[in-house]
Each structure stands twice: as C-alpha cells, then as structure tokens.
Coordinates of C-alpha atoms in Angstrom, one line a residue:
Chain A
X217 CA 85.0 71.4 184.9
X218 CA 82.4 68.6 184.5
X219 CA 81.6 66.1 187.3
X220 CA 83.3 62.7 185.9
X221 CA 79.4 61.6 187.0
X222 CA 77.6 64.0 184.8
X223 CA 79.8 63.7 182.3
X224 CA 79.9 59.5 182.2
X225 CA 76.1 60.0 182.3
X226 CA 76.0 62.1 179.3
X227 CA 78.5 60.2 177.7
X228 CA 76.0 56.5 178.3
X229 CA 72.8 58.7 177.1
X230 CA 74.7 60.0 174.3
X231 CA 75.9 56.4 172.9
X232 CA 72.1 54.9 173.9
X233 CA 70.9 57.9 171.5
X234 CA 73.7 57.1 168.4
X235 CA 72.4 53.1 169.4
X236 CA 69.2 54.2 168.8
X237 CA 69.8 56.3 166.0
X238 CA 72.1 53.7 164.2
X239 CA 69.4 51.0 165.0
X240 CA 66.7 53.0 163.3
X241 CA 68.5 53.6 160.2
X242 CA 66.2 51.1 158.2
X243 CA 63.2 53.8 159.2
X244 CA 63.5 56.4 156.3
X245 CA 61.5 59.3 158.2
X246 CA 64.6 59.4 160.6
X247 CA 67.4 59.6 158.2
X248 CA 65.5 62.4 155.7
X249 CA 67.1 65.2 155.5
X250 CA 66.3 68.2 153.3
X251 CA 63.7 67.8 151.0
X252 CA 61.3 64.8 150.5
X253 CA 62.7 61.1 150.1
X254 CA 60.9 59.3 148.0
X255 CA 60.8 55.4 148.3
X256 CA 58.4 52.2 147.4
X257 CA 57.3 49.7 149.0
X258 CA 56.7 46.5 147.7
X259 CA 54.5 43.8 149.4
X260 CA 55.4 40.4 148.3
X261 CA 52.1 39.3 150.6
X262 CA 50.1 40.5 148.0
X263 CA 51.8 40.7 144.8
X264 CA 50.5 37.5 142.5
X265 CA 53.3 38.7 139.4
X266 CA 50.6 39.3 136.9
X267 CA 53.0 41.8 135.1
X268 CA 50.5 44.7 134.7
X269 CA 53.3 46.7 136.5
X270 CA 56.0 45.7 133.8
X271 CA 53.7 46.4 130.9
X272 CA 52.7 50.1 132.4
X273 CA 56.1 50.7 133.1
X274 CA 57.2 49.6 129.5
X275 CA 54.4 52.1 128.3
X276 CA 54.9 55.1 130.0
X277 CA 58.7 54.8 129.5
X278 CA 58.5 54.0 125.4
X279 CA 61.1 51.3 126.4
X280 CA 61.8 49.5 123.1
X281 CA 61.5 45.4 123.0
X282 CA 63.6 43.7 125.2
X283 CA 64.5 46.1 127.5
X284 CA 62.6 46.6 131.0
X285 CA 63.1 48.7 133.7
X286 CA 61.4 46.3 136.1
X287 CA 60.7 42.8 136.1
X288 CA 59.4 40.4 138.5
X289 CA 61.4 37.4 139.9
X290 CA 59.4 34.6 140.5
X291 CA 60.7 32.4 143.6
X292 CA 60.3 29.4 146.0
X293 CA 60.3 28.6 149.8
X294 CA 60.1 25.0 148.2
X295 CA 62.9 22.5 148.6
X296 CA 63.3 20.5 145.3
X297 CA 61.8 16.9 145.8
X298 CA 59.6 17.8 148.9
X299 CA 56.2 18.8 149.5
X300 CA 54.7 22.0 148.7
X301 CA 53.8 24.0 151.7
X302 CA 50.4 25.4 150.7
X303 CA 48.5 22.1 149.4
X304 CA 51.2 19.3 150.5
X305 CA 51.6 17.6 147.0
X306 CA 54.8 17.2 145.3
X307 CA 54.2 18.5 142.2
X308 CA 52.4 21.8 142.0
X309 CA 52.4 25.1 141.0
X310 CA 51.4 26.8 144.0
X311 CA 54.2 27.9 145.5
X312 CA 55.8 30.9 144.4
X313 CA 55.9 34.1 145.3
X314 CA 57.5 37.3 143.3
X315 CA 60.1 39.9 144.3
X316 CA 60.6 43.2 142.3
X317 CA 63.7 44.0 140.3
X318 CA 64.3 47.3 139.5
X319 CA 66.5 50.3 140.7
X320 CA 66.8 50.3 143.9
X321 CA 67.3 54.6 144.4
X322 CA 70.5 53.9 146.4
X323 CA 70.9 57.1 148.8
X324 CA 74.4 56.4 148.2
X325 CA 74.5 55.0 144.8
X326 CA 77.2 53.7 143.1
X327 CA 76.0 54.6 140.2
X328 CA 76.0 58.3 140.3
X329 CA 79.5 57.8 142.0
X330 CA 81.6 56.3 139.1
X331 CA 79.5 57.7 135.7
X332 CA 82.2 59.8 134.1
X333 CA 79.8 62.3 132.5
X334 CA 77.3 63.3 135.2
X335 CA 74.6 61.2 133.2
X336 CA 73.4 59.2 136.0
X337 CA 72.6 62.1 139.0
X338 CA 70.5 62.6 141.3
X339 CA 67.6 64.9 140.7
X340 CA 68.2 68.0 143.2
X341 CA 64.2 68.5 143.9
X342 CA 63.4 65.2 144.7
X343 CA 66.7 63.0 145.6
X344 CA 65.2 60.2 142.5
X345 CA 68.9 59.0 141.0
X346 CA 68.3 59.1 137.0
X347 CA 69.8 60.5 133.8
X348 CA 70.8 63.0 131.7
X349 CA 70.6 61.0 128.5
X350 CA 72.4 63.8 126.6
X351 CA 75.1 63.0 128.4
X352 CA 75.6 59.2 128.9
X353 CA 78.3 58.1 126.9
X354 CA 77.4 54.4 127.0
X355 CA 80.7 53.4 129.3
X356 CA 78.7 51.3 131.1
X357 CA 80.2 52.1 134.1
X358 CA 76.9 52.6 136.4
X359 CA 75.9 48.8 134.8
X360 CA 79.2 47.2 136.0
X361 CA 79.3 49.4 139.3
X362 CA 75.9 48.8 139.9
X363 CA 75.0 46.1 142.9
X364 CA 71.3 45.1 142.3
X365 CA 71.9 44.4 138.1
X366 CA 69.2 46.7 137.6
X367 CA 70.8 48.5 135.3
X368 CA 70.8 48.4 131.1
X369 CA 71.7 49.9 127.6
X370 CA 68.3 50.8 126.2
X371 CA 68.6 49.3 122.9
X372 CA 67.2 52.3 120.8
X373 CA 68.8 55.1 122.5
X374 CA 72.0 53.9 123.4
X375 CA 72.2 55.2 127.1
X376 CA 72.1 53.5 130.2
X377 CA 68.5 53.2 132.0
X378 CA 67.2 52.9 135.5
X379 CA 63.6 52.9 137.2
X380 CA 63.4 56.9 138.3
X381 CA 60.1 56.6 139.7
X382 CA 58.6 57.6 136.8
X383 CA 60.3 60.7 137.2
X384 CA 60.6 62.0 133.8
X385 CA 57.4 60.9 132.5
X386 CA 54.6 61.2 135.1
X387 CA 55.9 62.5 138.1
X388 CA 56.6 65.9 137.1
X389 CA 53.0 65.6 136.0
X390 CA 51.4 65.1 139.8
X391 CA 51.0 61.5 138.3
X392 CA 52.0 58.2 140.6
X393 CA 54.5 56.0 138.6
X394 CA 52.8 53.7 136.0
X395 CA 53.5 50.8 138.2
X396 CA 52.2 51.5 141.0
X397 CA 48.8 53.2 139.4
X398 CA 48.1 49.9 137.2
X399 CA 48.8 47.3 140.4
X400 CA 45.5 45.7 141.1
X401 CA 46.2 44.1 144.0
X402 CA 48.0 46.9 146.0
X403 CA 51.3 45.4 145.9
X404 CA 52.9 48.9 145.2
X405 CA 53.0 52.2 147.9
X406 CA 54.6 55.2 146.8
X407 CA 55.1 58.4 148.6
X408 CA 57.3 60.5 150.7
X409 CA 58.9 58.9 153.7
X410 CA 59.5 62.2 155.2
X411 CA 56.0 62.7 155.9
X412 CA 55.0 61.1 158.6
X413 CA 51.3 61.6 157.4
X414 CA 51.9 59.9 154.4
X415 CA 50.6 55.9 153.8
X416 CA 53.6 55.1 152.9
X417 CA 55.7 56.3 155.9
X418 CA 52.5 55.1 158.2
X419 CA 53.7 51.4 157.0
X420 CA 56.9 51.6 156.8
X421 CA 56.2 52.2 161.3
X422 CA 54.2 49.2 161.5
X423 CA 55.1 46.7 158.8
X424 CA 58.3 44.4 158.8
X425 CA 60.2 45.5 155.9
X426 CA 63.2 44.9 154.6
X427 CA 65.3 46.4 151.8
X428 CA 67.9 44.3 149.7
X429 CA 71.7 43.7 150.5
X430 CA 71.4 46.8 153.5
X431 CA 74.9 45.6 153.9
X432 CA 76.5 47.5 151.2
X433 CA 75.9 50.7 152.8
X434 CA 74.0 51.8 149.2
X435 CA 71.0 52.9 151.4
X436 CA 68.3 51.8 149.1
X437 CA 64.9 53.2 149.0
X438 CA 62.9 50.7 148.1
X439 CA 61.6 48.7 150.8
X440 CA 60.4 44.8 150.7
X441 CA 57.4 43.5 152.3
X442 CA 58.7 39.8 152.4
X443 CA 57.0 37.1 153.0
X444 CA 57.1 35.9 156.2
X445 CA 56.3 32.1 157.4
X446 CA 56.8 30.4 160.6
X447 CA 60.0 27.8 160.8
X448 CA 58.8 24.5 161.0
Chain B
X93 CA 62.9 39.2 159.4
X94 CA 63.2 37.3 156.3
X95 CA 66.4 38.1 154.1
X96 CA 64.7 39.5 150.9
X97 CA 66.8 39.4 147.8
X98 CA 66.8 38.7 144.0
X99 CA 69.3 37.2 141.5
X100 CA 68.1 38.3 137.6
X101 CA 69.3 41.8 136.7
X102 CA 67.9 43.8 133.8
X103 CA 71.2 44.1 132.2
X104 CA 74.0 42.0 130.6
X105 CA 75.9 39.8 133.3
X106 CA 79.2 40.7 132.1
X107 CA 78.8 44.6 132.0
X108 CA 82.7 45.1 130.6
X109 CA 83.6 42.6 128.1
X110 CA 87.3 41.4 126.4
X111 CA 87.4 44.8 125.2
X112 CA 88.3 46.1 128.4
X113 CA 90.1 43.9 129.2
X114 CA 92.9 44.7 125.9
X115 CA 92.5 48.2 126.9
X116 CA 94.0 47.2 130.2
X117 CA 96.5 45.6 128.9
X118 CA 97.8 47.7 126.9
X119 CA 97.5 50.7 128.6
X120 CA 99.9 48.8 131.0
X121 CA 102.4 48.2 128.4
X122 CA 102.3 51.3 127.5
X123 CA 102.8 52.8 131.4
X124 CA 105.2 50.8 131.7
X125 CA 107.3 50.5 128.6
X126 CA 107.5 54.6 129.5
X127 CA 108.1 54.5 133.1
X128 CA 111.1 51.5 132.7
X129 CA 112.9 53.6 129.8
X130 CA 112.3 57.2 131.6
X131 CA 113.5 55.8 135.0
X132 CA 116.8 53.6 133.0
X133 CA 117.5 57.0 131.1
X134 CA 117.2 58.6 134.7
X135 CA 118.8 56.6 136.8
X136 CA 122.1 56.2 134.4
X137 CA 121.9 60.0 133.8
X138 CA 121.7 59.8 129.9
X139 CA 122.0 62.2 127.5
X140 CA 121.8 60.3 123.9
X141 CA 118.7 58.6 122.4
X142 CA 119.4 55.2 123.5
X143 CA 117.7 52.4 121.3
X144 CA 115.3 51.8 124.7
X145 CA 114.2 55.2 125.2
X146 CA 112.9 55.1 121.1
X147 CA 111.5 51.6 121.1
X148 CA 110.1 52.4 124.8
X149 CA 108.5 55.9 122.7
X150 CA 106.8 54.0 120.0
X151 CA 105.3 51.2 122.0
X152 CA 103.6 53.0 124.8
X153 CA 102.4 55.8 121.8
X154 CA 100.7 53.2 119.8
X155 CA 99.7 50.9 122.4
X156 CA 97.8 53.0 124.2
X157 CA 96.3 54.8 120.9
X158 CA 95.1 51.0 120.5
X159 CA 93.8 51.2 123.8
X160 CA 91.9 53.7 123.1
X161 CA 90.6 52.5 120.2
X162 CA 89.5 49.3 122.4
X163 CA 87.8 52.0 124.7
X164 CA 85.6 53.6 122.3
X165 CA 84.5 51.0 120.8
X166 CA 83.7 49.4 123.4
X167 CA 81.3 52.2 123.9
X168 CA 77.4 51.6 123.7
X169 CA 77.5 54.1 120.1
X170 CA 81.5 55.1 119.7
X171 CA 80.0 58.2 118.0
X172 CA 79.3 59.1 121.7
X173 CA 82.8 59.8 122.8
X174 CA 82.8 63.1 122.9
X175 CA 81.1 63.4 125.5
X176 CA 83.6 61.8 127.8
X177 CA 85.9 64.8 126.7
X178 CA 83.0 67.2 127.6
X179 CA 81.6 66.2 130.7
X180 CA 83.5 65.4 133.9
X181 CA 82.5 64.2 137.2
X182 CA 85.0 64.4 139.7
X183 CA 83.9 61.7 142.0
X184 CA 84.1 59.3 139.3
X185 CA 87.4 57.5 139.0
X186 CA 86.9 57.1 134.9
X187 CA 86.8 60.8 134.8
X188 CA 90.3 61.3 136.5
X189 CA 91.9 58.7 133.8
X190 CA 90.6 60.7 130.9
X191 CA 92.3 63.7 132.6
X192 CA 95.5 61.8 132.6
X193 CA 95.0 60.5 129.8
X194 CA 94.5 63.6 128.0
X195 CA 98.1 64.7 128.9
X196 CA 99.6 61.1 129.2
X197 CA 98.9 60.3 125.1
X198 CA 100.2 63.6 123.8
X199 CA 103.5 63.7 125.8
X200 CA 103.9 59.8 124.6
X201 CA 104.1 61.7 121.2
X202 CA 106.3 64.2 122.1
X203 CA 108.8 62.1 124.0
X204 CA 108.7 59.7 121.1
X205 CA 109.0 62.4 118.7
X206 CA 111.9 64.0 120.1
X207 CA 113.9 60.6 121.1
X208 CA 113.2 59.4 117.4
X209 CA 114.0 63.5 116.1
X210 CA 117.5 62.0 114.0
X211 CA 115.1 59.4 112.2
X212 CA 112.2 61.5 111.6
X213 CA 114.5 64.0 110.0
X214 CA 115.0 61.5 107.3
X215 CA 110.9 62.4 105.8
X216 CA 110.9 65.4 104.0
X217 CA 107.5 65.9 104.5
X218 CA 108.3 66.3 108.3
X219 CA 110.5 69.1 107.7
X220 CA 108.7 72.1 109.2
X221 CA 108.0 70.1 112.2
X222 CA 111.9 69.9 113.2
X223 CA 112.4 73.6 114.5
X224 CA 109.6 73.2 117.2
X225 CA 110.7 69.3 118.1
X226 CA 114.3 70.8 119.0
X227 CA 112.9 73.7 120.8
X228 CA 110.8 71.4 123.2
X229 CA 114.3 68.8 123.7
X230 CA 115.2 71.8 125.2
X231 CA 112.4 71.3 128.1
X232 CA 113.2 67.6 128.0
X233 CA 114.0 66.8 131.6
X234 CA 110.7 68.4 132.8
X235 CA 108.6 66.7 130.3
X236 CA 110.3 63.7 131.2
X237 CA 110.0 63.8 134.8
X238 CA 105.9 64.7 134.1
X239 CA 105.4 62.3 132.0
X240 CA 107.0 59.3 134.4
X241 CA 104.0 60.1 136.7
X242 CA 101.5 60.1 134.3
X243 CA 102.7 56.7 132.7
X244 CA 102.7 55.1 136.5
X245 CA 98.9 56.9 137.2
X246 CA 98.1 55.6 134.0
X247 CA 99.1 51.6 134.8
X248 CA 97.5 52.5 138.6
X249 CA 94.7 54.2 137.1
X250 CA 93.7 50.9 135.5
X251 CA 93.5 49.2 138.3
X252 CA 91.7 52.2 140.1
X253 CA 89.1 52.1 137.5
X254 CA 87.9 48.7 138.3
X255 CA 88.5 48.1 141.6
X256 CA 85.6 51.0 142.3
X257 CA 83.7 48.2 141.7
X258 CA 81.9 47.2 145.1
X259 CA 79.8 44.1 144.1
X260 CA 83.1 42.3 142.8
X261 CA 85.0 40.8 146.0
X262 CA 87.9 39.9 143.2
X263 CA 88.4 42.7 142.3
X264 CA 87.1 45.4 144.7
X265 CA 91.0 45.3 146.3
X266 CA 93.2 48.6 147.0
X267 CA 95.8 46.4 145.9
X268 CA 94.4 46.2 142.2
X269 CA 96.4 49.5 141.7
X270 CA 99.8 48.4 142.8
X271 CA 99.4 44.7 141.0
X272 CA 98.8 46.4 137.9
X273 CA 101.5 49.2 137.9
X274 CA 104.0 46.2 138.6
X275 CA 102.4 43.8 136.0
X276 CA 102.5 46.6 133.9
X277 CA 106.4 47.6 134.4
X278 CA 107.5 43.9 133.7
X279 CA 105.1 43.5 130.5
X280 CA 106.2 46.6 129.4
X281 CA 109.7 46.2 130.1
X282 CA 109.4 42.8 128.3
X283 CA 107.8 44.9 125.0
X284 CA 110.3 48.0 125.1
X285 CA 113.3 45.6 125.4
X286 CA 111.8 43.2 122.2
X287 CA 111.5 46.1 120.0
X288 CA 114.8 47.8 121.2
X289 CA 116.9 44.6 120.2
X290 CA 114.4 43.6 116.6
X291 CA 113.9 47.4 115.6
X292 CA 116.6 49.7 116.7
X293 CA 119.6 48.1 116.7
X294 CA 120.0 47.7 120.4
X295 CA 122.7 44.5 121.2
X296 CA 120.9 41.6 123.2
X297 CA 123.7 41.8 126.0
X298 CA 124.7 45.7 126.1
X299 CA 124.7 47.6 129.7
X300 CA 120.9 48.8 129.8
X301 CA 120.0 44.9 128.6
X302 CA 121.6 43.3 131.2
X303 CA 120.4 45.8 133.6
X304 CA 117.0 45.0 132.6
X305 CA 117.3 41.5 132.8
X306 CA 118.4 42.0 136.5
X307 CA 115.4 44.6 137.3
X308 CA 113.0 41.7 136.2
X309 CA 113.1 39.0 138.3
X310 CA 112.6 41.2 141.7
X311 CA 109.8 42.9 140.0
X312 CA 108.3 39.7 139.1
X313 CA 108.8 38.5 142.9
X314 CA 106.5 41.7 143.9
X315 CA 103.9 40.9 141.7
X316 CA 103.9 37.2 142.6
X317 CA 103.6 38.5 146.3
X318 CA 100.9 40.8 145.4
X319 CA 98.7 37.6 143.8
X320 CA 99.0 35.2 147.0
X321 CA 98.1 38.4 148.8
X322 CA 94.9 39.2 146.5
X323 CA 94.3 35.6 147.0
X324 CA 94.7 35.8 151.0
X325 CA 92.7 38.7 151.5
X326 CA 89.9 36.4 149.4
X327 CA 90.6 33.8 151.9
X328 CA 90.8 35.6 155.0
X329 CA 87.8 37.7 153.9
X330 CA 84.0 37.8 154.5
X331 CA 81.4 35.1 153.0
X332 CA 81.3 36.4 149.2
X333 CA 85.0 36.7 149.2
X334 CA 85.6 33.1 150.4
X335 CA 83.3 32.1 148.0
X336 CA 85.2 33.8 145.5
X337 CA 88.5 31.9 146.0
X338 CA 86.5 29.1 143.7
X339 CA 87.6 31.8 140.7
X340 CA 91.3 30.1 141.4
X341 CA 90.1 26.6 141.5
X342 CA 86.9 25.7 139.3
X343 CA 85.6 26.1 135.7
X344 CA 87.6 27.5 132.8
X345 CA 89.1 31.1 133.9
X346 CA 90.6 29.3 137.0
X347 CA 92.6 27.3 134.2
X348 CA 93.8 30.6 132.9
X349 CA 94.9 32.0 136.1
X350 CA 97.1 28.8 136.5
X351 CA 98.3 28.4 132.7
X352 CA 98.0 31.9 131.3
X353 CA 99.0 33.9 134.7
X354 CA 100.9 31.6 136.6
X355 CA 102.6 28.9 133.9
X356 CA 103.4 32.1 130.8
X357 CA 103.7 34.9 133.2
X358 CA 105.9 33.3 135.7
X359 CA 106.9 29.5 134.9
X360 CA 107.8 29.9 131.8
X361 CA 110.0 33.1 131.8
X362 CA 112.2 31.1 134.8
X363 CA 112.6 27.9 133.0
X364 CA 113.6 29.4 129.6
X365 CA 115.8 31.6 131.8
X366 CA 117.4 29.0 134.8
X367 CA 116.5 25.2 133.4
X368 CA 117.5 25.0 129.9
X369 CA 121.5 25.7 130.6
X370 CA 123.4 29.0 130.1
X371 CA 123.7 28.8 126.8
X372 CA 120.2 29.0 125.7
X373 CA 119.3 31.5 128.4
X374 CA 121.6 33.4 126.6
X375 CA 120.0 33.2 123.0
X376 CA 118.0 35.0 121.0
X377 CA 115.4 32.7 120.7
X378 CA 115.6 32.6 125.1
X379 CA 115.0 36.2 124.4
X380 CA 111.7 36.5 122.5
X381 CA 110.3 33.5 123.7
X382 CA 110.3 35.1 127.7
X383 CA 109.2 38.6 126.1
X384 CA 106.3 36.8 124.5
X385 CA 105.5 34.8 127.5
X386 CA 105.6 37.6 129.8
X387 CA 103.3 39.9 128.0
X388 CA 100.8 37.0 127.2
X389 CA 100.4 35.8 131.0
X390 CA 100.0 39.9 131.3
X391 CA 97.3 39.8 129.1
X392 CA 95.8 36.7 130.5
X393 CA 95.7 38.4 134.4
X394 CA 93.7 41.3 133.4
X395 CA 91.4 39.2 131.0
X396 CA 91.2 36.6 134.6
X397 CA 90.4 39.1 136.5
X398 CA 87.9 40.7 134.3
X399 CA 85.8 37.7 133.8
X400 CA 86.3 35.9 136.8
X401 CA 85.8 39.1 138.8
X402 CA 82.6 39.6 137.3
X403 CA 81.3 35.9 137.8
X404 CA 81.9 36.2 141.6
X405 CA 79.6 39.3 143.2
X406 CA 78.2 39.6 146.7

C-alpha cells in the first residue's frame, strides 16, 4: 500500500502537471499529436490590409467573382466622437487596424462534425480540414454549423468552400499558400507547430497570441497577433 | 491579452433559409399525424381502418414527400441529392435523419396503402398491387409498431438536426428535440383529425374525437412548459444566451413568437374552445378554426426559431 504522504504528493504534482498542461493548451507544439499541425499566424502589428493576400488567394484558388476565401476586416480602437489615438484629431483616417477572416482549421471543427456526406474532412497527412467537392451536396450544413462565418457556396461549383491552406492547389506542390507568399509586409507565418525548429512554432513561444472565440472548444489553428496598447 | 475577434463572415448570414424551416414543419405533421393515429389505434386495440388511421396515412405520406421536396430544393444544385443517398457520415446528425428517413417515407406508404386497401381497390389500374398489400396487413402490427418510432425519431430528429448548431444559443438546446416531437404531435393531431372529419367521413364528436380533443390540451400544457423552459435556460444562461432573450422581446420575429406561437398556437385554440360558450366550442366552424390555428402557430415556432435563432450567435 501507498504512504497517504507519497500518494497526496503524487496526487498535488499530478494536478500541478494537468494545471500546467491545461494552461498551455493555447501552445500548439504541446497539444500535437501524430503528424504535423499546421497553423498561421497572423500579425495585426504589421498587416496595413492592402489586399494582396485576398487577390493571391482568389488566384491560386480560381474562386469566381464574389466569392473569397479570405477577407480582411478592417477595425477601430476608436470611440465614435473622440480623438484619434495616433495623431489626436477627430476626424481621421488613421486608426484602423485589420484582422483576418478566413477558416479557422478548427482541431475540432464543427464543420467536419455535421456534413452529411464526408465532403468537408480533414486531410489524413496533414490534419488541414477541406473538401471533397465530389461529394458536397450543397446542404449547407458546415455554413450554418460553422462558428467564425467563414464558410460559403462557391457560386460556380455549387459546393461549400473553406481556406485549406492552400492545400489543394500549392501545398501539395512544396509551395507556401498564396497568401502568405504575396504578403509584403510579413503579416503571414506558416509552418508546422510541431516543430519546435520551425519560425512559426519559435513565435508562437515568444509572441502574445491569441486565437478567436478559444471558448468554443473548436481548437483553432490560426493564431492572432493582436494589437496590443496600453489602457489609458 | 487583447480579445481578438471579427464579425463579417464569407458566407450568407442566414445559412438555412424559410425552406427549412417548411421542411420542419411538416416533417412534424407528418411524425405526428402517424404517431397520434398508430398510438389511438394502439391504445384502443383496433382492428378496422378507422377514418383517423387513413386521413393520419395520407397526411404524414404527402407531407413529408413535401418536405422533402422543400429539402432538395433547398439544396445549393437539387441535381446534387444523390449524393446525400450515397455518402454517409456517421457523426453527422443529417446523416442519421436520411437513414430514418429512408425507412420512415416508405412505411408512411405502406401503412397508408394498406389502411386505405378498400378504397384503393376501387382503381382498376391498381389491381395487381392488391395481392401483395393484403400479404403485408398480414405483418401489420410489426410495421406498425416500427414505424411509431421512426415517426417520433423523425419529429425529434428535426429538432436534433438543428440544435447541433453550437454558435446559436436559441437553438443549441437538448430540449429542441422534445419541443418539437410535442409541437409536432398536437399540429399533427390537429391535421389528421381535420382531414378525418372533411375527407373520410369521420363524425366531429365520435369516441376517437372526443378522445383527441382530451389528449390536446395536456399536450399543449407540455409544450407551453417546454417554451418558458427554452426561455429560462436563455435567461439563466451565459452572456450570448442572455443576450439572446432580446429574440422574445425586440424587432419583428419577437412579434411572431408572441402572435404566431403564443396568440394562434395557444391563445386562440383556448378561447375558441373555453370563451365563446359551449355551443360554439362545439361547432364545426370551432373545429377548423382551432385546427388551423394550431398548425399555423406550429409553423410560426419553427420559422421563429429559425430566424431568430440565426440572428442571435455567440
């Protein structure tokens, strides 16, 4: 039989451990399983929403007019009537600042949950969630089950659509998705979390990110960069 | 850390439109047409074709063929529905339903065609048919008992279907299910019994009538119940689902939860039915006119809590 001391000893280092392990969960390196986990990471520090992402990504998809996989959404710290932060007037144009819609490649995503075919799944090599166009029946299920709204009927194939990393059309190639190759300012880091050699796993230790609605348990993969200023 | 978050989506904010919503209803009525006339026919141990068990056979067969229609077209290209009947997921909610609905729609036929056998005999054209209708009322009890399930999984299956959806605090309820297979007993009740008394001769105060007309109000009372408890586990719930409770009190679908759910579902039926003296309760007109309501505020709580639900996400 175990000491009760040992064993209340274990039992404290044990839950300090689970602590520890349930506190890191935003840290993608320690949740990876098998395989690599692919994730982005967007840096609203940097990003000034020129829309060269959106325009690669509509290329290297063939996304019709109208459609978009990603977009930016252009925001502001400011309250409406006061002054502007950055130059003081009340009237400007200065301050804004851009967050990135687009699939968020839920770990656990909804998505791949409810679609009745199999036509949203996650790739088995690479753990990317996209689809099987053959096989989407255009239920839009995944859109009303989705909870980031990043989800749409492509106009000219009938079929529900999400950001895949590029999966389909450049990443099988050794390619980096068309966002994140045509981003002049550096806004966009892709790679394998699960390396811990890899940039994009070497920020994810140092920055402060932050991923969207963590509170839903979807486990997203892409991770935020936000913005941070000092309360006044 | 700053809370990071957007508000525009790619897609269309209201990812299920009306049509869904008709499909809801009348997949309900036609659960629940079924499930009132198999349980009246088992519960009073019947033998004949009672007027209820035929006009309960033809509503839920072509409601729920119009349901289906509402479904596929609904569907990005209705030329793609085949591969719902091709490809299933297991997980997925939607693919359970088309499994039970697969066995549901052809034993709606079967029960209808056997209970409506005598009047179908009348077609010559229907003649060769008649030899393998009599040999399966010879399995009728089973098929009966099987196909009360699927009608009840078919009216919960509804409410399954949407209440898988996590960003909706309206609707993302385990007590969808239950609200809908009740919601879908009285509606359907109200249809079977209408088209019992206009269609098939059925008299507006025999036995199975009156027994109806006594089954109603207690269901009723459960599904009242099960509304003030959506709306207390809104109340009672986290920050999105407080916020939600605004669904029941601003903007136009608030006004029909309180005229089209509350004042035509419930209101209505009880003042036709308690305020306006016996003798009109006891009319014909006092008859139609409660059917009608009840399966319109039906229609207006799934069409409520369609839209509504989809205005008020986390």
């Amino acid at each position: 039989m175990l000491p009760r001391r040992s064993l209340l000893k274990g039992l404290g280092v044990g839950s300090v451990a689970m602590l520890a392990g349930g506190c890191g969960s935003t840290d993608p390196a320690a949740e990876a399983g098998e395989g690599p986990n692919y994730v982005l990471l967007f840096d609203q520090t940097k990003c000034v929403g020129c829309g060269r992402c959106e325009d690669a990504c509509n290329q290297a998809n063939n996304l019709p007019e109208g459609v978009a996989r990603l977009t930016l959404e252009r925001q502001s710290d400011r309250v409406p009537g006061a002054v502007c932060p950055r130059c003081g007037k009340t009237e400007c144009n200065c301050d804004r600042k851009y967050v990135r819609v687009s699939c968020q490649q839920c770990d656990n995503a909804p998505c791949v949950m409810v679609c009745p075919t199999g036509a949203a799944y996650r790739d088995e090599k690479t753990g990317i969630v996209t689809m099987d166009g053959d096989k989407c029946a255009g239920c839009k299920y995944c859109i009303a089950a989705c909870p980031y709204k990043v989800r749409f009927i492509n106009s000219e194939t009938k079929v529900a659509e999400n950001c895949d990393f590029c999966l389909q059309s450049r990443l099988a190639k050794g390619e980096l998705p068309a966002c994140v190759s045509q981003c002049k300012f550096d806004a966009l880091v892709f790679g394998d979390a699960s390396d811990p050699k890899s940039y994009v796993a070497r920020l994810l230790a140092v920055k402060n990110t932050a991923r969207v609605k963590p509170h839903l348990g979807t486990e997203p993969s892409v991770h935020y960069i936000p913005i941070a200023k000092p309360e006044v | 850390m700053n809370g990071i978050d957007f508000s525009t989506g790619l897609g269309d904010a209201i990812a299920w439109p009306w049509p869904i919503a008709v499909y809801l209803f009348f997949a309900g009525i036609s659960g629940g047409a079924l499930a009132i006339a198999l349980l009246m026919r088992i519960y009073k141990k019947q033998t004949q074709d009672t007027p209820l068990l035929k006009a309960a056979g033809v509503v839920s067969f072509v409601t729920i063929c119009l349901g289906m229609l509402c479904l596929v077209l609904d569907l990005s290209n209705p030329l793609f529905f085949w591969k719902i009947l091709l490809y299933y997921n297991l997980n997925s909610v939607m693919s359970l339903g088309v499994i039970v609905l697969l066995f549901y729609i052809p034993l709606t036929a079967v029960i209808a065609a056997i209970a409506l056998r005598g009047e179908l005999a009348r077609f010559p054209q229907l003649k060769p048919l008649m030899p393998w209708l009599e040999r399966l009322a010879a399995m009728r009890s089973p098929l009966e008992w099987l196909t009360l399930v699927l009608a009840v999984s078919v009216c919960a299956y509804t409410g399954f279907l949407i209440s898988a959806l996590i960003r909706f605090p309206i609707i993302n309820t385990s007590l969808l299910p239950a609200l809908f297979i009740v919601s879908g007993l009285s509606a359907g009740a109200a249809m079977a019994k209408m088209v019992a008394v206009k269609w098939f001769g059925e008299s507006l105060h025999s036995e199975e009538m009156t027994l109806l007309h006594g089954a109603e109000w207690p269901i009723m009372a459960v599904e009242a119940m099960f509304l003030f408890m959506l709306f207390s586990g809104l109340i009672f719930g986290t920050g999105p689902s407080q916020a939600a409770t605004q669904a029941f009190s601003q903007g136009g679908w608030s006004s029909l939860f309180w005229g089209g759910v509350i004042g035509l579902g419930f209101v209505l039926p009880l003042m036709l039915n308690f305020a306006l003296g016996q003798k009109f309760a006891h009319s014909g007109r006092a008859f139609y006119l409660t059917g009608g309501s009840v399966i319109c505020g039906m229609m207006c709580l799934r069409l409520f809590l369609l839209y509504a639900g989809q205005i008020y996400t986390i």
